[in-house]
Amino acid sequence: MKKALIVWGGWDGHEPEQVATIFKNALLEHQFEVEVADTLDAYADAEKLLGLDLIVPVWTMGEISQELVNNVSAAVQAGTGLAGCHGGMCDSFRNNVDWQFMTGGQWVAHPGNDGVEYKVEIKSSSSPLVEGVSDFMVSTEQYYLHVDPAVEVLATTRFPVIDGPHRLNKAVDMPVVWTKRWGLGRVYYNSLGHHADIVDLPPVKELMTRGMLWAAEGKQLTLNDGAALSGKAYTGMGDNQYNNA
């Protein structure tokens, strides 16, 4: 059985426990062994993380030690998948740029706040992650993110919809769903998920489930290819790792 760890907490407004339960049930349906934790100490056992197929963070606006970020980063670099949504993965730790580099982006705004009606547009792609999924409308927060240009964008939303200081700029297609690689590991992100009912919408749940499965599959492919699992975090970003000083 594939092994997954879901870690939830941080700001309660994102209903992290309920979202974690949705993710857990989706993974159980695919015969995963799932551990759910409500403490960041779940990232303390570096060797345990290396043995996982998937890590699912559901933690918004928290603070984390550099050691714990290094443990997660090392596991993903060695092939463990990472998948998450909304602020639970890309607004987890605003003061840790290593986490932001690994996940592929960082939330900066949601003009209009909750209840904005907008379209999620699926990108034409060879990726099976969006095959058969049509564009759909949602009424929720529309995330504006600072995004790693290296990501593969699988879905977008058009800005601006709501008035604000960004409106006089040209229209932009903001990524909603993306994938990227971090070392040998697969990373998947979906910006939807302000509340559990949004995560539970059929197209959102389908996209998230596909993303979690895809991220987890990378571990076995890594093992099959005989790639070495060093378990050591890349140290070339030492200037960012201020907590080690």
XYZ file of N, CA, C and O in Angstrom, residues 29-100:
288
model
N -10.022 5.534 -0.684
C -10.712 4.899 -1.804
C -9.736 4.307 -2.813
O -10.099 3.412 -3.577
N -8.510 4.807 -2.790
C -7.477 4.295 -3.696
C -6.447 3.455 -2.943
O -5.302 3.328 -3.376
N -6.877 2.891 -1.836
C -6.103 1.911 -1.066
C -4.793 2.460 -0.525
O -3.789 1.739 -0.444
N -4.791 3.718 -0.131
C -3.632 4.275 0.562
C -3.721 3.959 2.052
O -4.815 3.861 2.622
N -2.575 3.841 2.672
C -2.480 3.883 4.125
C -2.269 5.340 4.496
O -1.276 5.948 4.085
N -3.215 5.933 5.235
C -3.205 7.377 5.470
C -3.045 7.688 6.950
O -3.800 7.196 7.793
N -2.058 8.520 7.261
C -1.894 9.064 8.602
C -2.284 10.530 8.567
O -1.875 11.269 7.669
N -3.077 10.960 9.542
C -3.496 12.352 9.635
C -2.960 12.927 10.941
O -3.135 12.331 12.011
N -2.301 14.083 10.857
C -1.719 14.725 12.036
C -2.156 16.179 12.094
O -2.326 16.830 11.055
N -2.313 16.709 13.305
C -2.676 18.112 13.486
C -1.561 18.898 14.157
O -1.792 19.872 14.867
N -0.331 18.490 13.900
C 0.836 19.186 14.431
C 1.958 19.150 13.405
O 2.146 18.139 12.705
N 2.716 20.246 13.319
C 3.852 20.295 12.409
C 4.976 19.375 12.857
O 5.891 19.083 12.075
N 4.899 18.900 14.090
C 5.888 17.923 14.547
C 5.843 16.643 13.732
O 6.767 15.829 13.788
N 4.776 16.456 12.967
C 4.692 15.297 12.071
C 5.804 15.315 11.027
O 6.110 14.281 10.427
N 6.423 16.488 10.828
C 7.530 16.607 9.886
C 8.893 16.408 10.546
O 9.922 16.579 9.889
N 8.918 16.052 11.823
C 10.178 15.994 12.565
C 10.995 14.750 12.265
O 12.225 14.765 12.391
N 10.347 13.652 11.886
C 11.038 12.392 11.631
C 11.429 12.331 10.155
O 10.642 11.914 9.303
N 12.645 12.740 9.873
C 13.096 12.836 8.482
C 13.086 11.480 7.790
O 12.713 11.368 6.616
N 13.493 10.427 8.499
C 13.534 9.090 7.900
C 12.128 8.606 7.562
O 11.908 7.964 6.528
N 11.176 8.902 8.414
C 9.786 8.509 8.165
C 9.258 9.191 6.906
O 8.576 8.557 6.078
N 9.554 10.478 6.735
C 9.097 11.203 5.551
C 9.683 10.599 4.277
O 9.004 10.542 3.240
N 10.912 10.136 4.356
C 11.543 9.517 3.191
C 10.826 8.243 2.762
O 10.864 7.858 1.588
N 10.157 7.595 3.703
C 9.453 6.359 3.399
C 8.050 6.565 2.871
O 7.367 5.587 2.519
N 7.586 7.808 2.808
C 6.233 8.085 2.347
C 6.170 8.196 0.828
O 7.153 8.546 0.171
N 4.990 7.919 0.300
C 4.738 8.168 -1.113
C 4.190 9.569 -1.336
O 4.362 10.135 -2.421
N 3.526 10.139 -0.313
C 2.839 11.402 -0.500
C 2.736 12.172 0.809
O 2.424 11.595 1.854
N 2.967 13.479 0.721
C 2.713 14.410 1.818
C 1.667 15.407 1.339
O 1.795 15.982 0.252
N 0.617 15.602 2.146
C -0.458 16.541 1.808
C -0.546 17.588 2.915
O -1.105 17.332 3.983
N 0.003 18.796 2.707
C -0.115 19.852 3.708
C -1.454 20.564 3.615
O -1.914 20.896 2.519
N -2.090 20.785 4.752
C -3.348 21.538 4.830
C -3.180 22.532 5.979
O -3.840 22.460 7.007
N -2.253 23.469 5.816
C -1.839 24.351 6.913
C -1.651 25.760 6.388
O -0.798 25.999 5.533
N -2.440 26.710 6.900
C -2.419 28.083 6.399
C -1.878 29.055 7.446
O -2.206 28.953 8.621
N -1.046 29.987 6.983
C -0.560 31.118 7.788
C 0.060 30.678 9.107
O -0.281 31.176 10.181
N 0.978 29.738 9.022
C 1.657 29.272 10.214
C 3.108 29.705 10.239
O 3.592 30.424 9.355
N 3.797 29.269 11.270
C 5.244 29.454 11.372
C 5.862 28.088 11.554
O 5.316 27.227 12.258
N 6.999 27.882 10.926
C 7.623 26.573 10.923
C 9.131 26.739 11.063
O 9.706 27.726 10.580
N 9.769 25.798 11.725
C 11.218 25.854 11.843
C 11.854 25.432 10.527
O 11.283 24.661 9.744
N 13.066 25.942 10.293
C 13.773 25.583 9.067
C 14.077 24.087 9.023
O 14.066 23.473 7.958
N 14.309 23.497 10.178
C 14.603 22.059 10.220
C 13.448 21.239 9.644
O 13.658 20.290 8.879
N 12.213 21.609 9.985
C 11.061 20.860 9.488
C 10.879 21.064 7.985
O 10.547 20.123 7.265
N 11.095 22.287 7.513
C 11.033 22.527 6.068
C 12.101 21.708 5.358
O 11.851 21.093 4.308
N 13.290 21.667 5.922
C 14.360 20.880 5.317
C 13.991 19.409 5.229
O 14.306 18.720 4.248
N 13.322 18.889 6.260
C 12.931 17.478 6.256
C 11.945 17.185 5.131
O 12.067 16.179 4.424
N 10.947 18.068 4.978
C 9.973 17.867 3.902
C 10.650 18.012 2.545
O 10.451 17.192 1.634
N 11.486 19.040 2.418
C 12.173 19.275 1.153
C 13.060 18.093 0.768
O 13.086 17.664 -0.395
N 13.769 17.536 1.733
C 14.643 16.397 1.449
C 13.837 15.190 0.991
O 14.234 14.472 0.066
N 12.684 14.972 1.621
C 11.847 13.840 1.240
C 11.323 14.008 -0.176
O 11.332 13.061 -0.979
N 10.871 15.220 -0.503
C 10.353 15.455 -1.852
C 11.478 15.350 -2.873
O 11.317 14.739 -3.936
N 12.629 15.908 -2.547
C 13.771 15.791 -3.460
C 14.127 14.332 -3.731
O 14.614 13.981 -4.811
N 13.867 13.460 -2.762
C 14.186 12.042 -2.907
C 13.058 11.241 -3.549
O 13.190 10.039 -3.737
N 11.933 11.886 -3.874
C 10.881 11.194 -4.600
C 9.505 11.193 -3.980
O 8.528 10.812 -4.629
N 9.377 11.575 -2.717
C 8.058 11.653 -2.081
C 7.237 12.750 -2.744
O 7.725 13.863 -2.958
N 5.973 12.454 -3.072
C 5.122 13.448 -3.700
C 4.618 14.484 -2.714
O 4.519 14.229 -1.508
N 4.270 15.657 -3.230
C 3.718 16.743 -2.424
C 2.513 17.293 -3.173
O 2.619 17.663 -4.349
N 1.348 17.343 -2.514
C 0.142 17.831 -3.177
C -0.732 18.567 -2.180
O -0.895 18.127 -1.041
N -1.300 19.695 -2.614
C -2.154 20.455 -1.716
C -2.942 21.508 -2.459
O -2.864 21.619 -3.689
N -3.709 22.290 -1.698
C -4.587 23.272 -2.323
C -4.625 24.570 -1.524
O -4.281 24.610 -0.344
N -5.059 25.628 -2.228
C -5.414 26.920 -1.636
C -4.311 27.409 -0.680
O -3.125 27.185 -0.923
N -4.703 28.040 0.417
C -3.717 28.516 1.381
C -3.075 27.403 2.166
O -2.055 27.619 2.829
N -3.648 26.202 2.092
C -3.102 25.070 2.827
C -1.760 24.609 2.333
O -1.062 23.873 3.036
N -1.377 25.025 1.108
C -0.040 24.688 0.626
C 0.727 25.912 0.134
O 1.934 25.989 0.327
N 0.036 26.885 -0.468
C 0.743 28.048 -1.008
C 0.442 29.346 -0.268
O 0.593 30.438 -0.816
N 0.007 29.232 0.971
C 0.063 30.335 1.941
C 0.300 29.720 3.314
O -0.257 30.168 4.311
N 1.120 28.696 3.352
C 1.381 27.982 4.605
C 2.291 28.770 5.526
O 1.982 28.967 6.698
N 3.427 29.218 4.975
C 4.469 29.831 5.809
C 5.026 31.036 5.058
O 5.961 30.916 4.273
N 4.453 32.194 5.323
C 4.801 33.394 4.568
C 6.243 33.821 4.770
O 6.809 34.544 3.942
N 6.857 33.396 5.853
C 8.233 33.806 6.138
C 9.274 32.787 5.689
O 10.458 32.963 5.971
N 8.845 31.733 4.999
C 9.821 30.721 4.594
C 9.848 30.588 3.079
O 8.973 29.972 2.474
N 10.850 31.188 2.467
C 10.930 31.177 1.009
C 11.302 29.809 0.457
O 11.002 29.499 -0.697
N 11.955 28.967 1.251
C 12.271 27.610 0.776
C 10.991 26.827 0.530
O 10.869 26.086 -0.452
N 10.021 26.966 1.427
C 8.728 26.302 1.233
C 8.055 26.815 -0.045
O 7.527 26.045 -0.847
N 8.126 28.130 -0.251
C 7.503 28.731 -1.426
C 8.187 28.276 -2.714
O 7.525 28.029 -3.732
